[in-house]
Short mmCIF file of C-alpha atoms and ligand atoms in Angstrom, two decimals:
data_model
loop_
_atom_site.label_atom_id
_atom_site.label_comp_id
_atom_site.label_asym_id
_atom_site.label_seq_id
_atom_site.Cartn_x
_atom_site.Cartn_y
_atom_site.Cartn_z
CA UNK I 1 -76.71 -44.20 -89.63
CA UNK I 2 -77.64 -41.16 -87.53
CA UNK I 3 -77.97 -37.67 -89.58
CA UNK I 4 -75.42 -34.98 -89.67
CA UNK I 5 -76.42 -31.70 -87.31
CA UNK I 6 -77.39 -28.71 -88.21
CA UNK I 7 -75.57 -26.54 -85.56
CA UNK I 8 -75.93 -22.66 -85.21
CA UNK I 9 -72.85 -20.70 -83.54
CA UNK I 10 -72.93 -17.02 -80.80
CA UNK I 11 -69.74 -15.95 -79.97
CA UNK I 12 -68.61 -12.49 -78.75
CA UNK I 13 -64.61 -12.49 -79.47
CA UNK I 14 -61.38 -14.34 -80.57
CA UNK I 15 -63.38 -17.56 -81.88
CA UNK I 16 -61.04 -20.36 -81.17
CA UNK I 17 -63.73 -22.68 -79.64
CA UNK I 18 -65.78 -21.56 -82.66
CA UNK I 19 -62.57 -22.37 -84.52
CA UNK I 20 -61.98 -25.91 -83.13
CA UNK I 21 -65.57 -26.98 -84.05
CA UNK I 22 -65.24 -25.72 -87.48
CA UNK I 23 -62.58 -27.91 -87.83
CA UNK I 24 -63.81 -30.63 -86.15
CA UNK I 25 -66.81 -30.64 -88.59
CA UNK I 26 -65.11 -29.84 -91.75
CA UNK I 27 -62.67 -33.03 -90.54
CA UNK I 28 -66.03 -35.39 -90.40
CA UNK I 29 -64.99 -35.87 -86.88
CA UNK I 30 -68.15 -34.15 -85.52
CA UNK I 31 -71.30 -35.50 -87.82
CA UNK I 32 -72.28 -32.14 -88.75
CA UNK I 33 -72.08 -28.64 -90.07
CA UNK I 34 -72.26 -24.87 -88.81
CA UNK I 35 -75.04 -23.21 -90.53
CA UNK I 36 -74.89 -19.66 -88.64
CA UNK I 37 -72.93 -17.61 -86.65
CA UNK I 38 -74.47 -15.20 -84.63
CA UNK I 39 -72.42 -11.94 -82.69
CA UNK I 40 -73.65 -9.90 -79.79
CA UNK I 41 -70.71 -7.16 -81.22
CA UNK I 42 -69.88 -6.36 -84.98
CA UNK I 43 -65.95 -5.87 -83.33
CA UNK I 44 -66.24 -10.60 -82.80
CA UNK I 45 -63.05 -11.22 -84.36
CA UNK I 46 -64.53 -14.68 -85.04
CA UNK I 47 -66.89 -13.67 -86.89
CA UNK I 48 -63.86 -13.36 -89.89
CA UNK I 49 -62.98 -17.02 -89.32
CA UNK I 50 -66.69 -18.05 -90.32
CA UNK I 51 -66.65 -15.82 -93.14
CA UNK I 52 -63.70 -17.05 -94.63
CA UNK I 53 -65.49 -20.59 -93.90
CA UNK I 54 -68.31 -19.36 -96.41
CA UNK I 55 -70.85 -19.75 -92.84
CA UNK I 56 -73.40 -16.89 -93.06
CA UNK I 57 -72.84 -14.54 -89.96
CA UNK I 58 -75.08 -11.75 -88.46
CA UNK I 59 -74.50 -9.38 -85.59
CA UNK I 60 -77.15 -7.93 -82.98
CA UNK I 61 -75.61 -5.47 -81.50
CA UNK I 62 -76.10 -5.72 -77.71
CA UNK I 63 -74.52 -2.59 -76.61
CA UNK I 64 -76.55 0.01 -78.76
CA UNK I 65 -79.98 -1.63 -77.43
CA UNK I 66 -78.64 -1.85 -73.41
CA UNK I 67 -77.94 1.92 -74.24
CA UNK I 68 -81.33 2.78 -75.73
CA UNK I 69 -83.23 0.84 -73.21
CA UNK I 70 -81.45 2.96 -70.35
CA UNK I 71 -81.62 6.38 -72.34
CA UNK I 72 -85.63 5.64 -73.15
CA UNK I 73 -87.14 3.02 -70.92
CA UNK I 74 -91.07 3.67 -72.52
CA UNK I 75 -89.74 3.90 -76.08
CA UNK I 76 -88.71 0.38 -77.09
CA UNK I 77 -90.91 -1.70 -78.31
CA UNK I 78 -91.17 -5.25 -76.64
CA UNK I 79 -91.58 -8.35 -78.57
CA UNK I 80 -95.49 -9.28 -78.90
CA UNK I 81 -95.46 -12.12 -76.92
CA UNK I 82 -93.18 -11.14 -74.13
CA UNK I 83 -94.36 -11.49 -70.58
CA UNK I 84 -92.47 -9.91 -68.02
CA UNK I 85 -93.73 -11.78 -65.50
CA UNK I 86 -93.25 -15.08 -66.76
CA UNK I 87 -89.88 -14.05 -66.56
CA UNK I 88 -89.82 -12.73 -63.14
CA UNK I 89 -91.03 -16.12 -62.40
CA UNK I 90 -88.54 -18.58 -64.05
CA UNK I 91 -85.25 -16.31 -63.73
CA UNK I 92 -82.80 -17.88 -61.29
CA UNK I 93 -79.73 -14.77 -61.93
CA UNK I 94 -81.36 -12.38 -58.74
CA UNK I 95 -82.90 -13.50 -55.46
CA UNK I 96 -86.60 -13.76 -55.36
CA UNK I 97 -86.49 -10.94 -52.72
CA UNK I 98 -84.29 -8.60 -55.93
CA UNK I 99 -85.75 -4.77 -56.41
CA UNK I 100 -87.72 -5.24 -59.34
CA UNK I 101 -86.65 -2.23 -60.98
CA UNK I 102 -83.43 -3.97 -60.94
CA UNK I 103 -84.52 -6.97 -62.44
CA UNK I 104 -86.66 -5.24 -65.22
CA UNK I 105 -83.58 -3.57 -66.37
CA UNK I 106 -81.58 -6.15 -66.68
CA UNK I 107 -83.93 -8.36 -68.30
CA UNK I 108 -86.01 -6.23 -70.96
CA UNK I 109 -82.92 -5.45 -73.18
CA UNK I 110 -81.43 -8.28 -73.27
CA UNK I 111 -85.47 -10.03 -74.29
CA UNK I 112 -85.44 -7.67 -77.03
CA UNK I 113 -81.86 -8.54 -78.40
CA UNK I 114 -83.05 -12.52 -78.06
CA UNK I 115 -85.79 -11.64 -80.13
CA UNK I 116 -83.94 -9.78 -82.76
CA UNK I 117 -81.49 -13.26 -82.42
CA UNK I 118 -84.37 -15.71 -82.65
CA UNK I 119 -85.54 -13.28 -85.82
CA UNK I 120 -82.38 -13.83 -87.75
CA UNK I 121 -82.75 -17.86 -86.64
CA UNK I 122 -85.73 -18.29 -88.46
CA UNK I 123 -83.90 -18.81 -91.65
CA UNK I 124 -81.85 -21.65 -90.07
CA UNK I 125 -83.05 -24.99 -88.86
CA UNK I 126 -80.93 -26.40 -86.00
CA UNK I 127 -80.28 -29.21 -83.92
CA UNK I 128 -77.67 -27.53 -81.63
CA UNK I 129 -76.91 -24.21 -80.56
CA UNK I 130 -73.12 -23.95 -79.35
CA UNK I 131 -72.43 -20.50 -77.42
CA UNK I 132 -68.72 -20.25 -77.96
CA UNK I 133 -67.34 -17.40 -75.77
CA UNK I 134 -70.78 -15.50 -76.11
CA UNK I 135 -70.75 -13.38 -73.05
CA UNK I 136 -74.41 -12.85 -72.44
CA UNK I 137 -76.42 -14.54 -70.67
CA UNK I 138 -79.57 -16.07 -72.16
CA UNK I 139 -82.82 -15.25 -70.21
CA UNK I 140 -85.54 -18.00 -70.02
CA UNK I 141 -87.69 -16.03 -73.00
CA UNK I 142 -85.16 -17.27 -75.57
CA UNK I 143 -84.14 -20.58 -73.83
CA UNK I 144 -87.62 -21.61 -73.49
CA UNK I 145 -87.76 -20.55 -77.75
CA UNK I 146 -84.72 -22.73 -78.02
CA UNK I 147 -85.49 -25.58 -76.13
CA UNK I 148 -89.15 -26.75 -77.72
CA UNK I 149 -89.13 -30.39 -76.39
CA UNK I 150 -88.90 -30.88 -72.62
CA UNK I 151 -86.19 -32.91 -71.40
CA UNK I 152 -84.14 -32.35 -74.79
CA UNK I 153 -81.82 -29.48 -73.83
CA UNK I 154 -80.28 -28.36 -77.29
CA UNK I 155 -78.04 -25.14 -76.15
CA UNK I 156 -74.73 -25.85 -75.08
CA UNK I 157 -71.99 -23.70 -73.64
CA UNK I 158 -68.27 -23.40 -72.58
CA UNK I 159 -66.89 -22.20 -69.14
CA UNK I 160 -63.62 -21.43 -68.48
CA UNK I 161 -63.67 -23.04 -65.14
CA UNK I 162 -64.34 -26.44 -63.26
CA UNK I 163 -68.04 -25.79 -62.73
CA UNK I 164 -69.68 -25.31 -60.02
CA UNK I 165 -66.80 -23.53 -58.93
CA UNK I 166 -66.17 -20.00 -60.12
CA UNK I 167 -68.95 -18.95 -62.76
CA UNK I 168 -69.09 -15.69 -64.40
CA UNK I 169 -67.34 -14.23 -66.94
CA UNK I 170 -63.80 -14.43 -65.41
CA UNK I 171 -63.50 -18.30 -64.94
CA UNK I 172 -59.11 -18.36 -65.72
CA UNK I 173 -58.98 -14.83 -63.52
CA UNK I 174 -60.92 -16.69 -60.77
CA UNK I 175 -59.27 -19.75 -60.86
CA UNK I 176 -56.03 -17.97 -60.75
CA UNK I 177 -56.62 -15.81 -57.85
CA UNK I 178 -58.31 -18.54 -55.47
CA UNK I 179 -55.14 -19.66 -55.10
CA UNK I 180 -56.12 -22.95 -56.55
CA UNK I 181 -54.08 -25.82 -57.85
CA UNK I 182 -56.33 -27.57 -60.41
CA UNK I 183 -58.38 -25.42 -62.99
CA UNK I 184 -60.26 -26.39 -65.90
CA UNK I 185 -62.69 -25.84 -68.23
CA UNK I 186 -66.64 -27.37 -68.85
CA UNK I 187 -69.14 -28.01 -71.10
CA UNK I 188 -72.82 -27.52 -70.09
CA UNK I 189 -76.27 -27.62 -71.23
CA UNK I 190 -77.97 -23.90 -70.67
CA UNK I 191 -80.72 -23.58 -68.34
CA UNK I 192 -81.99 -20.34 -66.61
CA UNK I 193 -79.30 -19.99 -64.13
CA UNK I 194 -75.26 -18.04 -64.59
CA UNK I 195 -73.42 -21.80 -65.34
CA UNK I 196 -75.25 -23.69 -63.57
CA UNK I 197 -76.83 -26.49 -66.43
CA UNK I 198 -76.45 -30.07 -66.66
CA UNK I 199 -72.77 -30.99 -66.77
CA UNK I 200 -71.72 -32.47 -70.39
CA UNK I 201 -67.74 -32.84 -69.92
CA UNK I 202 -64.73 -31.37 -68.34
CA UNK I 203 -61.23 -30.98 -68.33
CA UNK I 204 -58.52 -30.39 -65.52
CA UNK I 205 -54.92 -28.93 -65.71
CA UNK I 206 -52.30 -28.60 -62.69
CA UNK I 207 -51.23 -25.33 -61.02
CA UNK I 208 -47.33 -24.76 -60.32
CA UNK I 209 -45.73 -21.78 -57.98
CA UNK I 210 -44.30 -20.86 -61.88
CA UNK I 211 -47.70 -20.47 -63.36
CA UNK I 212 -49.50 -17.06 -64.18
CA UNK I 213 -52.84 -16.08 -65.75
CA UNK I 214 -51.34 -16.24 -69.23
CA UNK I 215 -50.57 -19.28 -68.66
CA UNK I 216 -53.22 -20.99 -66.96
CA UNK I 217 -55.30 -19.21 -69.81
CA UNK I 218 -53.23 -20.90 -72.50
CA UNK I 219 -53.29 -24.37 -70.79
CA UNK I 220 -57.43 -24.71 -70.74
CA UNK I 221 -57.59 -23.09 -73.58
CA UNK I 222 -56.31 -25.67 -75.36
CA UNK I 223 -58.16 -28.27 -73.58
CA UNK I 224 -61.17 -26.50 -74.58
CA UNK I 225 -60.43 -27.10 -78.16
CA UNK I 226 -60.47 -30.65 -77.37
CA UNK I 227 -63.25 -30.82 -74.92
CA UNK I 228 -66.13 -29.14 -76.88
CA UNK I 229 -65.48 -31.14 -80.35
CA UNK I 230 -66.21 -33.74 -78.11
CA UNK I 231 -68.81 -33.17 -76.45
CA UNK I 232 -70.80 -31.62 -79.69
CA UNK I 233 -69.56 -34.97 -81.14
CA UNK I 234 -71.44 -36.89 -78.21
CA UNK I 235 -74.47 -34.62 -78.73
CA UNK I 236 -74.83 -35.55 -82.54
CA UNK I 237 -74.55 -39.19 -82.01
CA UNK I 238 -77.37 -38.95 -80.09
CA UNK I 239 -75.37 -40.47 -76.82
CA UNK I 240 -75.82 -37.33 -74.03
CA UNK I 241 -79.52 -38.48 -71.61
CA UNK I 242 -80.51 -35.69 -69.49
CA UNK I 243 -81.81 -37.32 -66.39
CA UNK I 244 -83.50 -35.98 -62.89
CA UNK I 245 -81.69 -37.78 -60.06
CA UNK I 246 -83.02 -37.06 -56.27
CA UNK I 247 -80.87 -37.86 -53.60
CA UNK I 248 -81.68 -37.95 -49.19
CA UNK I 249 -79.19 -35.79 -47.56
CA UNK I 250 -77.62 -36.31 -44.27
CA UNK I 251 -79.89 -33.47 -43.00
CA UNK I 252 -82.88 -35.59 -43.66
CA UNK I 253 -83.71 -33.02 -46.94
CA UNK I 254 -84.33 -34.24 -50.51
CA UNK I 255 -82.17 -32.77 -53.67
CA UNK I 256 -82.88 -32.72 -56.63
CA UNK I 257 -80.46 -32.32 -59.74
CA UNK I 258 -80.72 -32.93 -63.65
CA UNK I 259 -77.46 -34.45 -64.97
CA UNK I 260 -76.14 -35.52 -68.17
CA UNK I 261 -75.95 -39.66 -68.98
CA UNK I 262 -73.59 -40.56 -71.63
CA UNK I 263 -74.56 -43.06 -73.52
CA UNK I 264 -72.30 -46.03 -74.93
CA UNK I 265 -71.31 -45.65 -78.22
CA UNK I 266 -73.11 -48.13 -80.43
CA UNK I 267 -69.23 -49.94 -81.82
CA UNK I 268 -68.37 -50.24 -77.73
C1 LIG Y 301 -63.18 -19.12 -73.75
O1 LIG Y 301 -62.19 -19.24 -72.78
C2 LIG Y 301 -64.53 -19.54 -73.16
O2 LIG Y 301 -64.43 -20.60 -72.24
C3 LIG Y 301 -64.95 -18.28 -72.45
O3 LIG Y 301 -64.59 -17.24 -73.34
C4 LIG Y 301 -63.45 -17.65 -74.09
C5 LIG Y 301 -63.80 -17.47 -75.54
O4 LIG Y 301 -62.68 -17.69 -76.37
N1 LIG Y 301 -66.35 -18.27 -72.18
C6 LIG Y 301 -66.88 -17.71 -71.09
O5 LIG Y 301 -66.22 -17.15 -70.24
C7 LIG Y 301 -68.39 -17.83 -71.01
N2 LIG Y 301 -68.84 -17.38 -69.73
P1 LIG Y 301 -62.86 -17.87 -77.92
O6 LIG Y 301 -63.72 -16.70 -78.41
O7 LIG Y 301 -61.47 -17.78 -78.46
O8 LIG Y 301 -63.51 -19.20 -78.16
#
């Protein structure tokens, strides 16, 4: 009999997915229970539904520190072990060739709002972090916090979009305005680049002439309440392998890619 999770919740809004899981755990459906929620924005409507869930919440308020940082570069203070260039070496968001001016700026406030995060962790154990609609993205100084054994990936997020195509954080908009006529929605592990982890599950709808963003929007939304139950389901049974495939390419070069194995359920 496998043990129930301990899983710890960042969203940034409305808090369906957060919603769906919630349920899903409450229901015994997913073998385990949300122990946090964590905001990047005190104004998270979701962060209501986990109160009224009894979940302890806490905010950490990206905004105010991006402001600081750019008002007083020299004045904040830095987490102790924070190294900048460790960093500029793992980061995958800018080209190698990026100003690093650029790069600094994007990265240092966002380090020191993963440490205040990883502070208000401490008083949690988890198995799983779910990022639910949290509209940040996570540099490799709190993945690498995260993620303590190699090859066990334990931070998994929701895209509005059939990965690899359209990343960001307009995956229904982009869908919509590509013109195409399947969209969907994913569930990956996190690594250091924008959407571009281990693929877990996914979901497709159809596109009509009659459609609009509304209601492409309301179509994968509800297939993301189904899809990431299930997948945090998968994850808690112990059944999702990450594992590095390499593959020759016409063009005589090697690639390289981790995926996600599912593994057979133990009753199939
Ligand atoms: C969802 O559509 C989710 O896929 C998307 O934000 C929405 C959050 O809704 N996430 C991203 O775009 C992440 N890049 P919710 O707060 O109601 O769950």
């Amino acid at each position: 009999m496998r043990k129930n999770i301990r899983i710890g919740v960042l969203i940034s809004g409305s808090g369906t997915n957060l919603q769906a899981i919630m349920n899903a755990c409450e229901s015994g459906k997913i073998p385990g229970s949300i122990v946090f929620i964590g905001s990047d924005t005190s104004h998270a409507a979701g962060l209501k539904r986990g109160k009224s869930h009894n979940i302890p919440t806490f905010v950490v308020d990206y905004p105010s520190i991006i402001r600081n940082f750019k008002k007083a570069p020299q004045q904040v203070t830095l987490p102790d072990d924070f190294d900048l260039y460790e960093i500029f070496s793992k980061q995958t968001l800018f080209p190698a060739d990026a100003d690093d001016a650029t790069v600094k700026a994007f990265f240092i406030p966002r380090v020191i709002a993963e440490a205040a995060i990883l502070d208000k962790m401490k008083n949690y154990s988890i198995d799983l972090l779910v990022l639910a609609g949290f509209m940040r993205n996570l540099t490799p100084y709190f993945i690498d916090r995260v993620n303590t054994v190699p090859g066990h990936p334990k931070i998994m997020n929701i895209h509005p979009a059939l990965l690899p195509a359209f990343p960001g954080n307009d995956g229904y908009g982009d869908t919509f305005r590509y013109g195409s006529k399947v969209g969907g929605c994913t569930v990956h592990f996190v690594d250091y680049g924008e959407d571009t982890g281990p693929i877990i599950g996914q979901k497709a709808y159809t596109i009509s002439e009659d459609d609009t963003l509304e209601s492409i929007r309301e179509k994968g939304l509800k297939l993301e309440w189904s899809l990431y139950p299930e997948c945090v389901k998968l994850f808690a049974e112990g059944r999702l392998k990450t594992v590095r495939k390499s593959y020759a390419l016409k063009n005589g070069k090697k690639m390289h890619r981790t995926v996600v194995k599912i593994l057979p359920s133990p009753e199939d």
